[in-house]
């Protein structure tokens, strides 16, 4: 390369050697080439031989180059989609890229591949050989877009958005003028070239300020400066790199960040979706959790975003893709930046919305109008799903890198969670990103002073879940002021032998929540703590918003077993409408769905969603599905509030009996010719076997139902429990009139010879005498003299998750009122305390018989908070009787 007096650059044009992708066996239709300087150009020879009259001409697509932070495979996706769209339209497509790990460098992706770096000289060499109609720079990320100005100066046609429009979006003064002309708000900003100018600009704007170079991707070399020292440090580093373009300094405004990906044809715009970030501004969009569609926008703000996006895209002269980032601050809309190119969220929005964004953008670049493409204009219709992009980090492989998130991108990948609700989608995304989502353990807080006003609400979420709280001194004082117990932890420099690091080594911490104003110094305590956490695989959350999102997921009832498996290739285009009946049995309420007439996908996740009484659900204790059965008249499936499936539910099955009869689903009218007030018997299949129901009717409607619950079981292995059964004859039963009757019944074979009766069990330091048995579901019965004083809301969960019950347990707290009456409170596994429990009432009655409180084979009244149940234990079977009613019928979109 040489340079004359007029500073014109002369290049030695390369030739290209061909790699025969068919190894000489056939004529290669899709070869790839690499440059050489020996004078031979096999690419030129190939073009002469393969000239096709069918082709509309050649278009070059610039790929994304090496994969690195800020320049990921999302841009390779866009490049490949662009190639496919152009080939579909009849063009010969040439790709220039030098990364063998990408799909764009597969030999059969484009018509020809030049395996070359994306530098001005190398790209121009290919252009001179291929003589294309134009070059596409909009899909290769920052690597490709930086070449637009150079190519334009060389007279190369840039397809789509012009080089001048790309410069307009990056040039601070030009963009400021554009926003002012369009009356669009943006954070105040200035451009500087020296350290003194930077200090003066920061003083004028007021701290904190955001500093970044021009033409930056991935937030590279971008920081938030809080004082003059931060600015001096930054400018020394950035100026040492010999930058040509100005440094941009913006007023830093903390608010809700939104992101829009659109397609513009020069006349109109199509917006497939608006995304909202979980984290507020200050964290790079690539490191933020992004939710689509946005959930906090009101209609006025949404219309403003659509309008401003259209105005900006048209004013820039955009033809193709455009990415716009917005900020909502004090209920007003500000623009952060505009990128007239593909963004890293294009693959994500394309897959979830069903809009082929790159294909439409390519057609718009070539002159086609959006209105004729079949997807409309403006904001595209909302999908029936939420989609959440969660970043993935590789901090354990990046030594000495602070994990604190900020404006410079640090994530190395991302995952996608798709679900019908935002909460489930976030949970799926977090699980996919590698979070273990532990729901117990310890949480360490060490947040900066400016975040402490948000600390109590965040910590309360973990505290109420039962986590033990640890905090540095200032944080601990704040938490104590709000009534939470917390253990103070020494900072590293204060006590080398007992501090933050030793606590992390102890295994007591499951989450670290750490924010700091400055984190670039590896010697700082906060940086050391975060690095220590990462190296021990402890989730370290450096944004309050991220921590709140995880805490909310932990509080939800979603888990890996009840989330819906969504086929991304077969997404629904609209929500499904389900008909349901809300029913009540002695205070237990159920959502009953006839699954014989409508398809129900993922009933476990549906139960979590619909049974929630506060989060927009219908509200119920459980979800009940009625399905067809080959063994009985119908089949019942029963799902708790947490999505776990139960084997049997005495109150729920009574609702099923009423539903089937009242709606004549079993055709009883046809069998009998007419309905009478006589009883009717039907059979229902459950996971605990086939149950027989006796229906009692008045005015041709079922009023109450008796269920033959079958024989209770007492074996430790079936429950299961680590508690051991003992011979009933040798038990020291509670003194009562029925004690001798128990021994006689055991001798006569009417009661089991062994059972877990009146066995000691220590829970949270207190010893209880428990009786354990199963009536379709496993139960632990505790007799109490003051059942209303029992702290069921606390001790119930401790029983449920006690190590003696590896598959969890239902627990009943029972007071014996008389030999024929019991008063009961119940804690259902997966549901918490409920107003009633049918299998629990049966278990309480059986336990009362075994303990000598109540007689065998006589009706026992069990009073629960929701009403009255009648139970009879014959020794062979348990019969449960109670009223049931329909509350209302309705439809719900899922």
PDB file of N, CA, C and O in Angstrom, residues 266-310:
ATOM      1  N   UNK A 266     -39.625   3.815   4.069  1.00  0.00           N
ATOM      2  CA  UNK A 266     -39.483   5.181   3.598  1.00  0.00           C
ATOM      3  C   UNK A 266     -40.778   5.964   3.619  1.00  0.00           C
ATOM      4  O   UNK A 266     -40.766   7.197   3.502  1.00  0.00           O
ATOM      5  N   UNK A 267     -41.898   5.242   3.795  1.00  0.00           N
ATOM      6  CA  UNK A 267     -43.202   5.896   3.848  1.00  0.00           C
ATOM      7  C   UNK A 267     -43.975   5.558   5.120  1.00  0.00           C
ATOM      8  O   UNK A 267     -44.784   6.348   5.594  1.00  0.00           O
ATOM      9  N   UNK A 268     -43.741   4.375   5.651  1.00  0.00           N
ATOM     10  CA  UNK A 268     -44.465   3.927   6.841  1.00  0.00           C
ATOM     11  C   UNK A 268     -43.589   2.980   7.642  1.00  0.00           C
ATOM     12  O   UNK A 268     -42.481   2.616   7.208  1.00  0.00           O
ATOM     13  N   UNK A 269     -44.094   2.577   8.794  1.00  0.00           N
ATOM     14  CA  UNK A 269     -43.310   1.710   9.679  1.00  0.00           C
ATOM     15  C   UNK A 269     -44.188   0.592  10.221  1.00  0.00           C
ATOM     16  O   UNK A 269     -45.389   0.779  10.464  1.00  0.00           O
ATOM     17  N   UNK A 270     -43.594  -0.572  10.388  1.00  0.00           N
ATOM     18  CA  UNK A 270     -44.224  -1.712  11.055  1.00  0.00           C
ATOM     19  C   UNK A 270     -43.409  -2.022  12.301  1.00  0.00           C
ATOM     20  O   UNK A 270     -42.193  -2.220  12.216  1.00  0.00           O
ATOM     21  N   UNK A 271     -44.086  -2.041  13.450  1.00  0.00           N
ATOM     22  CA  UNK A 271     -43.418  -2.327  14.733  1.00  0.00           C
ATOM     23  C   UNK A 271     -43.930  -3.671  15.240  1.00  0.00           C
ATOM     24  O   UNK A 271     -45.056  -3.753  15.741  1.00  0.00           O
ATOM     25  N   UNK A 272     -43.137  -4.732  15.097  1.00  0.00           N
ATOM     26  CA  UNK A 272     -43.594  -6.043  15.594  1.00  0.00           C
ATOM     27  C   UNK A 272     -43.810  -6.082  17.102  1.00  0.00           C
ATOM     28  O   UNK A 272     -44.596  -6.887  17.590  1.00  0.00           O
ATOM     29  N   UNK A 273     -43.117  -5.223  17.849  1.00  0.00           N
ATOM     30  CA  UNK A 273     -43.322  -5.255  19.294  1.00  0.00           C
ATOM     31  C   UNK A 273     -42.533  -4.194  20.027  1.00  0.00           C
ATOM     32  O   UNK A 273     -41.538  -3.679  19.532  1.00  0.00           O
ATOM     33  N   UNK A 274     -43.025  -3.879  21.228  1.00  0.00           N
ATOM     34  CA  UNK A 274     -42.326  -2.966  22.139  1.00  0.00           C
ATOM     35  C   UNK A 274     -41.871  -3.777  23.337  1.00  0.00           C
ATOM     36  O   UNK A 274     -42.675  -4.451  23.985  1.00  0.00           O
ATOM     37  N   UNK A 275     -40.590  -3.725  23.629  1.00  0.00           N
ATOM     38  CA  UNK A 275     -40.024  -4.459  24.762  1.00  0.00           C
ATOM     39  C   UNK A 275     -39.790  -3.520  25.937  1.00  0.00           C
ATOM     40  O   UNK A 275     -39.482  -2.341  25.742  1.00  0.00           O
ATOM     41  N   UNK A 276     -39.910  -4.068  27.117  1.00  0.00           N
ATOM     42  CA  UNK A 276     -39.643  -3.296  28.337  1.00  0.00           C
ATOM     43  C   UNK A 276     -38.585  -4.021  29.156  1.00  0.00           C
ATOM     44  O   UNK A 276     -38.655  -5.241  29.341  1.00  0.00           O
ATOM     45  N   UNK A 277     -37.616  -3.278  29.637  1.00  0.00           N
ATOM     46  CA  UNK A 277     -36.551  -3.872  30.435  1.00  0.00           C
ATOM     47  C   UNK A 277     -36.960  -3.959  31.904  1.00  0.00           C
ATOM     48  O   UNK A 277     -37.588  -3.039  32.436  1.00  0.00           O
ATOM     49  N   UNK A 278     -36.595  -5.052  32.535  1.00  0.00           N
ATOM     50  CA  UNK A 278     -36.813  -5.186  33.984  1.00  0.00           C
ATOM     51  C   UNK A 278     -35.972  -4.146  34.724  1.00  0.00           C
ATOM     52  O   UNK A 278     -36.449  -3.462  35.636  1.00  0.00           O
ATOM     53  N   UNK A 279     -34.715  -4.034  34.333  1.00  0.00           N
ATOM     54  CA  UNK A 279     -33.808  -3.097  34.996  1.00  0.00           C
ATOM     55  C   UNK A 279     -34.005  -1.690  34.445  1.00  0.00           C
ATOM     56  O   UNK A 279     -34.254  -1.498  33.256  1.00  0.00           O
ATOM     57  N   UNK A 280     -33.864  -0.720  35.321  1.00  0.00           N
ATOM     58  CA  UNK A 280     -33.943   0.664  34.883  1.00  0.00           C
ATOM     59  C   UNK A 280     -32.704   1.062  34.088  1.00  0.00           C
ATOM     60  O   UNK A 280     -31.725   0.323  34.033  1.00  0.00           O
ATOM     61  N   UNK A 281     -32.752   2.225  33.478  1.00  0.00           N
ATOM     62  CA  UNK A 281     -31.632   2.694  32.673  1.00  0.00           C
ATOM     63  C   UNK A 281     -30.352   2.712  33.499  1.00  0.00           C
ATOM     64  O   UNK A 281     -30.367   2.902  34.708  1.00  0.00           O
ATOM     65  N   UNK A 282     -29.246   2.557  32.802  1.00  0.00           N
ATOM     66  CA  UNK A 282     -27.945   2.496  33.466  1.00  0.00           C
ATOM     67  C   UNK A 282     -27.298   1.146  33.284  1.00  0.00           C
ATOM     68  O   UNK A 282     -26.091   1.003  33.463  1.00  0.00           O
ATOM     69  N   UNK A 283     -28.098   0.146  32.910  1.00  0.00           N
ATOM     70  CA  UNK A 283     -27.574  -1.181  32.595  1.00  0.00           C
ATOM     71  C   UNK A 283     -27.763  -1.407  31.102  1.00  0.00           C
ATOM     72  O   UNK A 283     -28.838  -1.154  30.556  1.00  0.00           O
ATOM     73  N   UNK A 284     -26.727  -1.870  30.443  1.00  0.00           N
ATOM     74  CA  UNK A 284     -26.776  -2.044  28.998  1.00  0.00           C
ATOM     75  C   UNK A 284     -27.942  -2.943  28.603  1.00  0.00           C
ATOM     76  O   UNK A 284     -28.266  -3.913  29.294  1.00  0.00           O
ATOM     77  N   UNK A 285     -28.574  -2.606  27.479  1.00  0.00           N
ATOM     78  CA  UNK A 285     -29.746  -3.370  27.038  1.00  0.00           C
ATOM     79  C   UNK A 285     -29.412  -4.843  26.826  1.00  0.00           C
ATOM     80  O   UNK A 285     -30.261  -5.710  27.016  1.00  0.00           O
ATOM     81  N   UNK A 286     -28.158  -5.143  26.442  1.00  0.00           N
ATOM     82  CA  UNK A 286     -27.766  -6.538  26.258  1.00  0.00           C
ATOM     83  C   UNK A 286     -27.641  -7.300  27.556  1.00  0.00           C
ATOM     84  O   UNK A 286     -27.683  -8.537  27.566  1.00  0.00           O
ATOM     85  N   UNK A 287     -27.483  -6.571  28.680  1.00  0.00           N
ATOM     86  CA  UNK A 287     -27.367  -7.214  29.995  1.00  0.00           C
ATOM     87  C   UNK A 287     -28.675  -7.168  30.777  1.00  0.00           C
ATOM     88  O   UNK A 287     -28.742  -7.669  31.904  1.00  0.00           O
ATOM     89  N   UNK A 288     -29.694  -6.547  30.214  1.00  0.00           N
ATOM     90  CA  UNK A 288     -30.975  -6.401  30.902  1.00  0.00           C
ATOM     91  C   UNK A 288     -31.901  -7.560  30.561  1.00  0.00           C
ATOM     92  O   UNK A 288     -31.806  -8.164  29.487  1.00  0.00           O
ATOM     93  N   UNK A 289     -32.809  -7.830  31.480  1.00  0.00           N
ATOM     94  CA  UNK A 289     -33.898  -8.774  31.200  1.00  0.00           C
ATOM     95  C   UNK A 289     -34.976  -7.993  30.460  1.00  0.00           C
ATOM     96  O   UNK A 289     -35.506  -7.009  30.984  1.00  0.00           O
ATOM     97  N   UNK A 290     -35.274  -8.398  29.233  1.00  0.00           N
ATOM     98  CA  UNK A 290     -36.241  -7.679  28.405  1.00  0.00           C
ATOM     99  C   UNK A 290     -37.517  -8.506  28.272  1.00  0.00           C
ATOM    100  O   UNK A 290     -37.465  -9.713  28.034  1.00  0.00           O
ATOM    101  N   UNK A 291     -38.655  -7.839  28.435  1.00  0.00           N
ATOM    102  CA  UNK A 291     -39.964  -8.511  28.390  1.00  0.00           C
ATOM    103  C   UNK A 291     -40.758  -7.996  27.193  1.00  0.00           C
ATOM    104  O   UNK A 291     -40.866  -6.783  26.977  1.00  0.00           O
ATOM    105  N   UNK A 292     -41.294  -8.914  26.431  1.00  0.00           N
ATOM    106  CA  UNK A 292     -42.154  -8.569  25.294  1.00  0.00           C
ATOM    107  C   UNK A 292     -43.468  -9.326  25.441  1.00  0.00           C
ATOM    108  O   UNK A 292     -43.457 -10.525  25.694  1.00  0.00           O
ATOM    109  N   UNK A 293     -44.615  -8.643  25.308  1.00  0.00           N
ATOM    110  CA  UNK A 293     -44.761  -7.198  25.120  1.00  0.00           C
ATOM    111  C   UNK A 293     -44.588  -6.444  26.438  1.00  0.00           C
ATOM    112  O   UNK A 293     -44.647  -7.042  27.510  1.00  0.00           O
ATOM    113  N   UNK A 294     -44.382  -5.135  26.334  1.00  0.00           N
ATOM    114  CA  UNK A 294     -44.231  -4.309  27.536  1.00  0.00           C
ATOM    115  C   UNK A 294     -45.503  -4.395  28.372  1.00  0.00           C
ATOM    116  O   UNK A 294     -46.599  -4.550  27.834  1.00  0.00           O
ATOM    117  N   UNK A 295     -45.372  -4.304  29.679  1.00  0.00           N
ATOM    118  CA  UNK A 295     -46.520  -4.506  30.559  1.00  0.00           C
ATOM    119  C   UNK A 295     -46.905  -3.268  31.368  1.00  0.00           C
ATOM    120  O   UNK A 295     -47.941  -3.250  32.028  1.00  0.00           O
ATOM    121  N   UNK A 296     -46.093  -2.215  31.300  1.00  0.00           N
ATOM    122  CA  UNK A 296     -46.378  -1.028  32.113  1.00  0.00           C
ATOM    123  C   UNK A 296     -46.850   0.174  31.311  1.00  0.00           C
ATOM    124  O   UNK A 296     -47.055   1.249  31.871  1.00  0.00           O
ATOM    125  N   UNK A 297     -47.012   0.012  30.002  1.00  0.00           N
ATOM    126  CA  UNK A 297     -47.379   1.150  29.172  1.00  0.00           C
ATOM    127  C   UNK A 297     -48.886   1.383  29.192  1.00  0.00           C
ATOM    128  O   UNK A 297     -49.668   0.450  29.025  1.00  0.00           O
ATOM    129  N   UNK A 298     -49.281   2.647  29.356  1.00  0.00           N
ATOM    130  CA  UNK A 298     -50.689   2.969  29.151  1.00  0.00           C
ATOM    131  C   UNK A 298     -50.904   3.284  27.672  1.00  0.00           C
ATOM    132  O   UNK A 298     -49.954   3.432  26.899  1.00  0.00           O
ATOM    133  N   UNK A 299     -52.146   3.383  27.268  1.00  0.00           N
ATOM    134  CA  UNK A 299     -52.459   3.557  25.847  1.00  0.00           C
ATOM    135  C   UNK A 299     -51.905   4.870  25.297  1.00  0.00           C
ATOM    136  O   UNK A 299     -51.466   4.939  24.139  1.00  0.00           O
ATOM    137  N   UNK A 300     -51.925   5.932  26.109  1.00  0.00           N
ATOM    138  CA  UNK A 300     -51.429   7.230  25.649  1.00  0.00           C
ATOM    139  C   UNK A 300     -49.931   7.142  25.340  1.00  0.00           C
ATOM    140  O   UNK A 300     -49.467   7.594  24.288  1.00  0.00           O
ATOM    141  N   UNK A 301     -49.167   6.539  26.267  1.00  0.00           N
ATOM    142  CA  UNK A 301     -47.724   6.424  26.063  1.00  0.00           C
ATOM    143  C   UNK A 301     -47.412   5.491  24.896  1.00  0.00           C
ATOM    144  O   UNK A 301     -46.479   5.736  24.112  1.00  0.00           O
ATOM    145  N   UNK A 302     -48.194   4.443  24.746  1.00  0.00           N
ATOM    146  CA  UNK A 302     -47.971   3.498  23.643  1.00  0.00           C
ATOM    147  C   UNK A 302     -48.152   4.196  22.293  1.00  0.00           C
ATOM    148  O   UNK A 302     -47.340   4.036  21.377  1.00  0.00           O
ATOM    149  N   UNK A 303     -49.218   4.988  22.173  1.00  0.00           N
ATOM    150  CA  UNK A 303     -49.459   5.705  20.920  1.00  0.00           C
ATOM    151  C   UNK A 303     -48.356   6.730  20.660  1.00  0.00           C
ATOM    152  O   UNK A 303     -47.973   6.973  19.510  1.00  0.00           O
ATOM    153  N   UNK A 304     -47.836   7.331  21.725  1.00  0.00           N
ATOM    154  CA  UNK A 304     -46.749   8.300  21.573  1.00  0.00           C
ATOM    155  C   UNK A 304     -45.495   7.610  21.050  1.00  0.00           C
ATOM    156  O   UNK A 304     -44.776   8.161  20.198  1.00  0.00           O
ATOM    157  N   UNK A 305     -45.213   6.412  21.550  1.00  0.00           N
ATOM    158  CA  UNK A 305     -44.045   5.649  21.088  1.00  0.00           C
ATOM    159  C   UNK A 305     -44.190   5.289  19.616  1.00  0.00           C
ATOM    160  O   UNK A 305     -43.244   5.418  18.829  1.00  0.00           O
ATOM    161  N   UNK A 306     -45.371   4.832  19.229  1.00  0.00           N
ATOM    162  CA  UNK A 306     -45.606   4.466  17.830  1.00  0.00           C
ATOM    163  C   UNK A 306     -45.420   5.683  16.929  1.00  0.00           C
ATOM    164  O   UNK A 306     -44.753   5.617  15.884  1.00  0.00           O
ATOM    165  N   UNK A 307     -45.992   6.821  17.348  1.00  0.00           N
ATOM    166  CA  UNK A 307     -45.914   8.039  16.548  1.00  0.00           C
ATOM    167  C   UNK A 307     -44.484   8.535  16.411  1.00  0.00           C
ATOM    168  O   UNK A 307     -44.014   8.868  15.311  1.00  0.00           O
ATOM    169  N   UNK A 308     -43.756   8.579  17.550  1.00  0.00           N
ATOM    170  CA  UNK A 308     -42.384   9.075  17.502  1.00  0.00           C
ATOM    171  C   UNK A 308     -41.472   8.133  16.723  1.00  0.00           C
ATOM    172  O   UNK A 308     -40.555   8.585  16.027  1.00  0.00           O
ATOM    173  N   UNK A 309     -41.706   6.842  16.833  1.00  0.00           N
ATOM    174  CA  UNK A 309     -40.895   5.874  16.093  1.00  0.00           C
ATOM    175  C   UNK A 309     -41.068   6.077  14.590  1.00  0.00           C
ATOM    176  O   UNK A 309     -40.094   6.021  13.818  1.00  0.00           O
ATOM    177  N   UNK A 310     -42.300   6.302  14.171  1.00  0.00           N
ATOM    178  CA  UNK A 310     -42.575   6.535  12.752  1.00  0.00           C
ATOM    179  C   UNK A 310     -41.907   7.824  12.279  1.00  0.00           C
ATOM    180  O   UNK A 310     -41.248   7.859  11.230  1.00  0.00           O
TER     181      UNK A 310
END
